[in-house]
Amino acid sequence: MTRLDAQQVKKLKTGERIGVAATFFCGAVFIYAVIMFAFGWTNPLLQTVLWATAPALLVIGIAVAAYCNLKFGGALDGVIKDYVTQTFVENAALMHPERNSLSFFIEIKSNSAEISVNGYKEKIIFDFSCFGKLSPFRKVAISRAITDRLNATFCRLYERGAYYKSVDYREIRPKKGEYKPVPIIIEGTPDKRAYKYYLKNK
């Protein structure tokens, strides 16, 4: 059974947090510059201090934020995508590929995600507990990884000659209810948007 590497996730989350802190630092430097400019525009000494410190601090903050976002944020997205793919592979039977009409119901919870198909009781479970309580941003990343994998799977099966009359997915949010279905296959043919996205990210 595929599991996320808790130590790897912890390390990457630490790096990501440093990047977030660097972003807030840039904001603080900007506010500092505005205040210094407002109070020191007639004071040559304050202006000198402002121009000597603010640009350098901003450059440092932006560099750290960009580095952490690329190295750690991107790596975490990759970890999520790999885990989602492997979990789907291990639970392929629960996707009921033998049915020619499929509706997937996706629910992102506080530290996990669940998918049910066509009302079957069995669910595909994605355990994200090592992330702690999922932030809205992280939930979006997980949702995107799951829906991208569904889209790629059935568009690829279509290319290989498999026939599905209809395939769609929809998200269920506890407070907002059930979202409108997003089509992947319609009357045996991939939805234009879904197929275009698949080809672009193939």
PDB file of C-alpha atoms in Angstrom:
ATOM      1  CA  MET A   1       0.000   0.000   0.000  1.00  0.00           C
ATOM      2  CA  THR A   2       1.430   3.349  -1.073  1.00  0.00           C
ATOM      3  CA  ARG A   3       2.046   5.845   1.714  1.00  0.00           C
ATOM      4  CA  LEU A   4       3.467   9.323   1.751  1.00  0.00           C
ATOM      5  CA  ASP A   5       6.955   9.679   3.221  1.00  0.00           C
ATOM      6  CA  ALA A   6       6.215  11.706   6.366  1.00  0.00           C
ATOM      7  CA  GLN A   7       9.861  12.777   6.834  1.00  0.00           C
ATOM      8  CA  GLN A   8      10.128  13.962   3.243  1.00  0.00           C
ATOM      9  CA  VAL A   9       6.872  15.890   3.510  1.00  0.00           C
ATOM     10  CA  LYS A  10       8.003  17.480   6.806  1.00  0.00           C
ATOM     11  CA  LYS A  11      11.286  18.604   5.258  1.00  0.00           C
ATOM     12  CA  LEU A  12       9.595  20.047   2.176  1.00  0.00           C
ATOM     13  CA  LYS A  13       6.938  21.805   4.271  1.00  0.00           C
ATOM     14  CA  THR A  14       9.671  23.457   6.352  1.00  0.00           C
ATOM     15  CA  GLY A  15      11.281  24.802   3.200  1.00  0.00           C
ATOM     16  CA  GLU A  16       7.911  25.955   1.915  1.00  0.00           C
ATOM     17  CA  ARG A  17       7.231  27.816   5.179  1.00  0.00           C
ATOM     18  CA  ILE A  18      10.543  29.638   4.835  1.00  0.00           C
ATOM     19  CA  GLY A  19       9.403  30.760   1.383  1.00  0.00           C
ATOM     20  CA  VAL A  20       6.095  32.029   2.789  1.00  0.00           C
ATOM     21  CA  ALA A  21       7.960  33.879   5.545  1.00  0.00           C
ATOM     22  CA  ALA A  22      10.214  35.463   2.906  1.00  0.00           C
ATOM     23  CA  THR A  23       7.131  36.650   1.010  1.00  0.00           C
ATOM     24  CA  PHE A  24       5.753  38.315   4.157  1.00  0.00           C
ATOM     25  CA  PHE A  25       9.201  39.796   4.742  1.00  0.00           C
ATOM     26  CA  CYS A  26       9.040  41.436   1.302  1.00  0.00           C
ATOM     27  CA  GLY A  27       5.687  42.924   2.218  1.00  0.00           C
ATOM     28  CA  ALA A  28       7.107  44.281   5.461  1.00  0.00           C
ATOM     29  CA  VAL A  29      10.052  45.836   3.609  1.00  0.00           C
ATOM     30  CA  PHE A  30       7.650  47.516   1.186  1.00  0.00           C
ATOM     31  CA  ILE A  31       5.636  48.989   4.073  1.00  0.00           C
ATOM     32  CA  TYR A  32       8.881  50.104   5.704  1.00  0.00           C
ATOM     33  CA  ALA A  33       9.914  51.845   2.481  1.00  0.00           C
ATOM     34  CA  VAL A  34       6.568  53.632   2.164  1.00  0.00           C
ATOM     35  CA  ILE A  35       6.704  54.873   5.762  1.00  0.00           C
ATOM     36  CA  MET A  36      10.316  55.962   5.469  1.00  0.00           C
ATOM     37  CA  PHE A  37       9.556  57.787   2.233  1.00  0.00           C
ATOM     38  CA  ALA A  38       6.514  59.507   3.735  1.00  0.00           C
ATOM     39  CA  PHE A  39       8.384  60.768   6.776  1.00  0.00           C
ATOM     40  CA  GLY A  40      11.769  61.291   5.226  1.00  0.00           C
ATOM     41  CA  TRP A  41      11.161  62.813   1.822  1.00  0.00           C
ATOM     42  CA  THR A  42      12.548  66.125   3.106  1.00  0.00           C
ATOM     43  CA  ASN A  43      15.288  64.505   5.180  1.00  0.00           C
ATOM     44  CA  PRO A  44      18.395  63.573   3.129  1.00  0.00           C
ATOM     45  CA  LEU A  45      19.677  61.216   5.851  1.00  0.00           C
ATOM     46  CA  LEU A  46      16.466  59.191   5.950  1.00  0.00           C
ATOM     47  CA  GLN A  47      16.380  59.049   2.163  1.00  0.00           C
ATOM     48  CA  THR A  48      19.945  57.760   2.117  1.00  0.00           C
ATOM     49  CA  VAL A  49      19.098  55.068   4.657  1.00  0.00           C
ATOM     50  CA  LEU A  50      15.984  54.112   2.678  1.00  0.00           C
ATOM     51  CA  TRP A  51      17.747  53.726  -0.665  1.00  0.00           C
ATOM     52  CA  ALA A  52      20.663  51.939   0.952  1.00  0.00           C
ATOM     53  CA  THR A  53      18.577  49.305   2.718  1.00  0.00           C
ATOM     54  CA  ALA A  54      15.179  48.756   1.078  1.00  0.00           C
ATOM     55  CA  PRO A  55      16.312  47.571  -2.400  1.00  0.00           C
ATOM     56  CA  ALA A  56      18.852  45.137  -0.948  1.00  0.00           C
ATOM     57  CA  LEU A  57      16.337  43.710   1.528  1.00  0.00           C
ATOM     58  CA  LEU A  58      13.723  43.324  -1.209  1.00  0.00           C
ATOM     59  CA  VAL A  59      16.165  41.517  -3.490  1.00  0.00           C
ATOM     60  CA  ILE A  60      17.111  39.111  -0.704  1.00  0.00           C
ATOM     61  CA  GLY A  61      13.475  38.456   0.236  1.00  0.00           C
ATOM     62  CA  ILE A  62      12.370  37.911  -3.367  1.00  0.00           C
ATOM     63  CA  ALA A  63      15.307  35.598  -4.051  1.00  0.00           C
ATOM     64  CA  VAL A  64      14.611  33.451  -0.981  1.00  0.00           C
ATOM     65  CA  ALA A  65      10.861  33.307  -1.706  1.00  0.00           C
ATOM     66  CA  ALA A  66      11.421  32.346  -5.351  1.00  0.00           C
ATOM     67  CA  TYR A  67      14.003  29.696  -4.485  1.00  0.00           C
ATOM     68  CA  CYS A  68      11.835  28.084  -1.805  1.00  0.00           C
ATOM     69  CA  ASN A  69       8.750  28.146  -4.016  1.00  0.00           C
ATOM     70  CA  LEU A  70      10.569  26.412  -6.871  1.00  0.00           C
ATOM     71  CA  LYS A  71      12.531  23.921  -4.781  1.00  0.00           C
ATOM     72  CA  PHE A  72      10.053  23.020  -2.057  1.00  0.00           C
ATOM     73  CA  GLY A  73       6.599  24.072  -3.292  1.00  0.00           C
ATOM     74  CA  GLY A  74       7.120  22.404  -6.660  1.00  0.00           C
ATOM     75  CA  ALA A  75       8.555  19.305  -4.990  1.00  0.00           C
ATOM     76  CA  LEU A  76       5.503  18.995  -2.725  1.00  0.00           C
ATOM     77  CA  ASP A  77       3.195  19.206  -5.739  1.00  0.00           C
ATOM     78  CA  GLY A  78       5.239  16.440  -7.339  1.00  0.00           C
ATOM     79  CA  VAL A  79       4.968  14.281  -4.215  1.00  0.00           C
ATOM     80  CA  ILE A  80       1.187  14.730  -4.184  1.00  0.00           C
ATOM     81  CA  LYS A  81       0.864  13.878  -7.896  1.00  0.00           C
ATOM     82  CA  ASP A  82       2.994  10.728  -7.543  1.00  0.00           C
ATOM     83  CA  TYR A  83       1.033   9.581  -4.492  1.00  0.00           C
ATOM     84  CA  VAL A  84      -2.296  10.168  -6.239  1.00  0.00           C
ATOM     85  CA  THR A  85      -1.130   8.228  -9.305  1.00  0.00           C
ATOM     86  CA  GLN A  86       0.124   5.267  -7.272  1.00  0.00           C
ATOM     87  CA  THR A  87      -3.051   5.162  -5.174  1.00  0.00           C
ATOM     88  CA  PHE A  88      -5.189   5.071  -8.317  1.00  0.00           C
ATOM     89  CA  VAL A  89      -3.044   2.267  -9.726  1.00  0.00           C
ATOM     90  CA  GLU A  90      -3.396   0.212  -6.540  1.00  0.00           C
ATOM     91  CA  ASN A  91      -7.156   0.776  -6.476  1.00  0.00           C
ATOM     92  CA  ALA A  92      -7.847   0.438 -10.198  1.00  0.00           C
ATOM     93  CA  ALA A  93     -10.638  -2.075  -9.591  1.00  0.00           C
ATOM     94  CA  LEU A  94     -12.486   0.444  -7.390  1.00  0.00           C
ATOM     95  CA  MET A  95     -12.655   2.808 -10.366  1.00  0.00           C
ATOM     96  CA  HIS A  96     -14.928   0.214 -12.010  1.00  0.00           C
ATOM     97  CA  PRO A  97     -13.426   0.523 -15.495  1.00  0.00           C
ATOM     98  CA  GLU A  98     -15.737  -2.302 -16.619  1.00  0.00           C
ATOM     99  CA  ARG A  99     -18.697   0.105 -16.540  1.00  0.00           C
ATOM    100  CA  ASN A 100     -19.202   2.256 -19.627  1.00  0.00           C
ATOM    101  CA  SER A 101     -20.789   5.139 -17.724  1.00  0.00           C
ATOM    102  CA  LEU A 102     -18.896   6.509 -14.736  1.00  0.00           C
ATOM    103  CA  SER A 103     -19.404   9.377 -12.329  1.00  0.00           C
ATOM    104  CA  PHE A 104     -16.687  10.094  -9.776  1.00  0.00           C
ATOM    105  CA  PHE A 105     -17.540  11.953  -6.564  1.00  0.00           C
ATOM    106  CA  ILE A 106     -14.535  13.655  -4.959  1.00  0.00           C
ATOM    107  CA  GLU A 107     -14.504  14.883  -1.383  1.00  0.00           C
ATOM    108  CA  ILE A 108     -11.470  16.661   0.064  1.00  0.00           C
ATOM    109  CA  LYS A 109     -11.525  16.473   3.870  1.00  0.00           C
ATOM    110  CA  SER A 110      -9.369  18.060   6.570  1.00  0.00           C
ATOM    111  CA  ASN A 111      -6.458  15.637   6.053  1.00  0.00           C
ATOM    112  CA  SER A 112      -7.628  13.164   3.424  1.00  0.00           C
ATOM    113  CA  ALA A 113      -9.528  12.768   0.182  1.00  0.00           C
ATOM    114  CA  GLU A 114     -12.148  10.200  -0.823  1.00  0.00           C
ATOM    115  CA  ILE A 115     -13.544   9.146  -4.163  1.00  0.00           C
ATOM    116  CA  SER A 116     -16.674   7.118  -4.720  1.00  0.00           C
ATOM    117  CA  VAL A 117     -17.897   5.893  -8.094  1.00  0.00           C
ATOM    118  CA  ASN A 118     -21.504   5.584  -9.281  1.00  0.00           C
ATOM    119  CA  GLY A 119     -22.780   5.307  -5.737  1.00  0.00           C
ATOM    120  CA  TYR A 120     -20.721   2.205  -4.855  1.00  0.00           C
ATOM    121  CA  LYS A 121     -19.981   1.938  -1.127  1.00  0.00           C
ATOM    122  CA  GLU A 122     -16.291   1.201  -1.642  1.00  0.00           C
ATOM    123  CA  LYS A 123     -14.144   4.320  -1.752  1.00  0.00           C
ATOM    124  CA  ILE A 124     -10.636   5.164  -2.853  1.00  0.00           C
ATOM    125  CA  ILE A 125      -8.935   6.806   0.129  1.00  0.00           C
ATOM    126  CA  PHE A 126      -6.009   9.216  -0.079  1.00  0.00           C
ATOM    127  CA  ASP A 127      -4.321   9.725   3.290  1.00  0.00           C
ATOM    128  CA  PHE A 128      -2.710  13.160   3.656  1.00  0.00           C
ATOM    129  CA  SER A 129      -2.484  13.099   7.458  1.00  0.00           C
ATOM    130  CA  CYS A 130       1.279  13.752   7.408  1.00  0.00           C
ATOM    131  CA  PHE A 131       0.464  17.231   6.036  1.00  0.00           C
ATOM    132  CA  GLY A 132      -1.562  18.020   9.136  1.00  0.00           C
ATOM    133  CA  LYS A 133      -4.746  19.991   8.595  1.00  0.00           C
ATOM    134  CA  LEU A 134      -4.914  20.786   4.890  1.00  0.00           C
ATOM    135  CA  SER A 135      -4.924  24.455   3.973  1.00  0.00           C
ATOM    136  CA  PRO A 136      -7.302  25.698   1.248  1.00  0.00           C
ATOM    137  CA  PHE A 137      -4.290  26.065  -1.047  1.00  0.00           C
ATOM    138  CA  ARG A 138      -3.234  22.459  -0.416  1.00  0.00           C
ATOM    139  CA  LYS A 139      -6.771  21.189  -0.963  1.00  0.00           C
ATOM    140  CA  VAL A 140      -6.787  22.859  -4.373  1.00  0.00           C
ATOM    141  CA  ALA A 141      -3.473  21.176  -5.257  1.00  0.00           C
ATOM    142  CA  ILE A 142      -4.825  17.772  -4.198  1.00  0.00           C
ATOM    143  CA  SER A 143      -8.060  18.289  -6.100  1.00  0.00           C
ATOM    144  CA  ARG A 144      -6.110  19.276  -9.206  1.00  0.00           C
ATOM    145  CA  ALA A 145      -3.853  16.210  -8.927  1.00  0.00           C
ATOM    146  CA  ILE A 146      -6.876  13.889  -8.644  1.00  0.00           C
ATOM    147  CA  THR A 147      -8.895  15.450 -11.460  1.00  0.00           C
ATOM    148  CA  ASP A 148      -5.848  15.649 -13.737  1.00  0.00           C
ATOM    149  CA  ARG A 149      -5.213  11.936 -13.191  1.00  0.00           C
ATOM    150  CA  LEU A 150      -8.839  11.035 -13.937  1.00  0.00           C
ATOM    151  CA  ASN A 151      -8.756  13.154 -17.070  1.00  0.00           C
ATOM    152  CA  ALA A 152      -5.466  11.655 -18.285  1.00  0.00           C
ATOM    153  CA  THR A 153      -6.555   8.095 -17.505  1.00  0.00           C
ATOM    154  CA  PHE A 154      -9.767   8.110 -19.516  1.00  0.00           C
ATOM    155  CA  CYS A 155      -8.443  10.193 -22.400  1.00  0.00           C
ATOM    156  CA  ARG A 156      -5.569   7.715 -22.693  1.00  0.00           C
ATOM    157  CA  LEU A 157      -7.968   4.771 -22.570  1.00  0.00           C
ATOM    158  CA  TYR A 158     -10.003   6.421 -25.336  1.00  0.00           C
ATOM    159  CA  GLU A 159      -6.865   6.727 -27.469  1.00  0.00           C
ATOM    160  CA  ARG A 160      -6.200   3.028 -26.937  1.00  0.00           C
ATOM    161  CA  GLY A 161      -9.639   2.097 -28.211  1.00  0.00           C
ATOM    162  CA  ALA A 162     -11.624   1.724 -24.986  1.00  0.00           C
ATOM    163  CA  TYR A 163     -15.258   2.775 -25.212  1.00  0.00           C
ATOM    164  CA  TYR A 164     -17.021   4.762 -22.509  1.00  0.00           C
ATOM    165  CA  LYS A 165     -20.392   6.317 -23.102  1.00  0.00           C
ATOM    166  CA  SER A 166     -19.833   8.949 -20.419  1.00  0.00           C
ATOM    167  CA  VAL A 167     -17.285   9.791 -17.744  1.00  0.00           C
ATOM    168  CA  ASP A 168     -17.443  12.783 -15.434  1.00  0.00           C
ATOM    169  CA  TYR A 169     -16.391  13.924 -11.987  1.00  0.00           C
ATOM    170  CA  ARG A 170     -17.693  16.374  -9.452  1.00  0.00           C
ATOM    171  CA  GLU A 171     -16.494  17.678  -6.125  1.00  0.00           C
ATOM    172  CA  ILE A 172     -18.482  17.553  -2.914  1.00  0.00           C
ATOM    173  CA  ARG A 173     -17.892  20.296  -0.371  1.00  0.00           C
ATOM    174  CA  PRO A 174     -19.417  19.892   3.132  1.00  0.00           C
ATOM    175  CA  LYS A 175     -20.716  23.462   3.309  1.00  0.00           C
ATOM    176  CA  LYS A 176     -21.215  24.205  -0.377  1.00  0.00           C
ATOM    177  CA  GLY A 177     -22.753  20.929  -1.457  1.00  0.00           C
ATOM    178  CA  GLU A 178     -22.131  19.144  -4.726  1.00  0.00           C
ATOM    179  CA  TYR A 179     -20.526  20.977  -7.620  1.00  0.00           C
ATOM    180  CA  LYS A 180     -21.677  20.615 -11.215  1.00  0.00           C
ATOM    181  CA  PRO A 181     -20.244  17.578 -13.021  1.00  0.00           C
ATOM    182  CA  VAL A 182     -17.163  18.148 -15.159  1.00  0.00           C
ATOM    183  CA  PRO A 183     -17.252  15.935 -18.268  1.00  0.00           C
ATOM    184  CA  ILE A 184     -14.321  13.870 -19.526  1.00  0.00           C
ATOM    185  CA  ILE A 185     -16.166  11.628 -22.002  1.00  0.00           C
ATOM    186  CA  ILE A 186     -19.494  12.525 -23.631  1.00  0.00           C
ATOM    187  CA  GLU A 187     -21.304  10.018 -25.847  1.00  0.00           C
ATOM    188  CA  GLY A 188     -18.139   8.021 -26.412  1.00  0.00           C
ATOM    189  CA  THR A 189     -15.966  11.040 -27.314  1.00  0.00           C
ATOM    190  CA  PRO A 190     -13.677  13.092 -25.072  1.00  0.00           C
ATOM    191  CA  ASP A 191     -14.975  16.490 -24.066  1.00  0.00           C
ATOM    192  CA  LYS A 192     -13.120  19.103 -26.137  1.00  0.00           C
ATOM    193  CA  ARG A 193     -11.721  20.968 -23.151  1.00  0.00           C
ATOM    194  CA  ALA A 194     -10.751  17.794 -21.334  1.00  0.00           C
ATOM    195  CA  TYR A 195      -9.007  16.344 -24.375  1.00  0.00           C
ATOM    196  CA  LYS A 196      -7.202  19.606 -25.184  1.00  0.00           C
ATOM    197  CA  TYR A 197      -5.946  19.776 -21.617  1.00  0.00           C
ATOM    198  CA  TYR A 198      -4.845  16.141 -21.783  1.00  0.00           C
ATOM    199  CA  LEU A 199      -2.886  16.698 -25.003  1.00  0.00           C
ATOM    200  CA  LYS A 200      -1.259  19.819 -23.612  1.00  0.00           C
ATOM    201  CA  ASN A 201      -0.094  18.012 -20.464  1.00  0.00           C
ATOM    202  CA  LYS A 202       0.579  14.622 -22.013  1.00  0.00           C
TER     203      LYS A 202
END
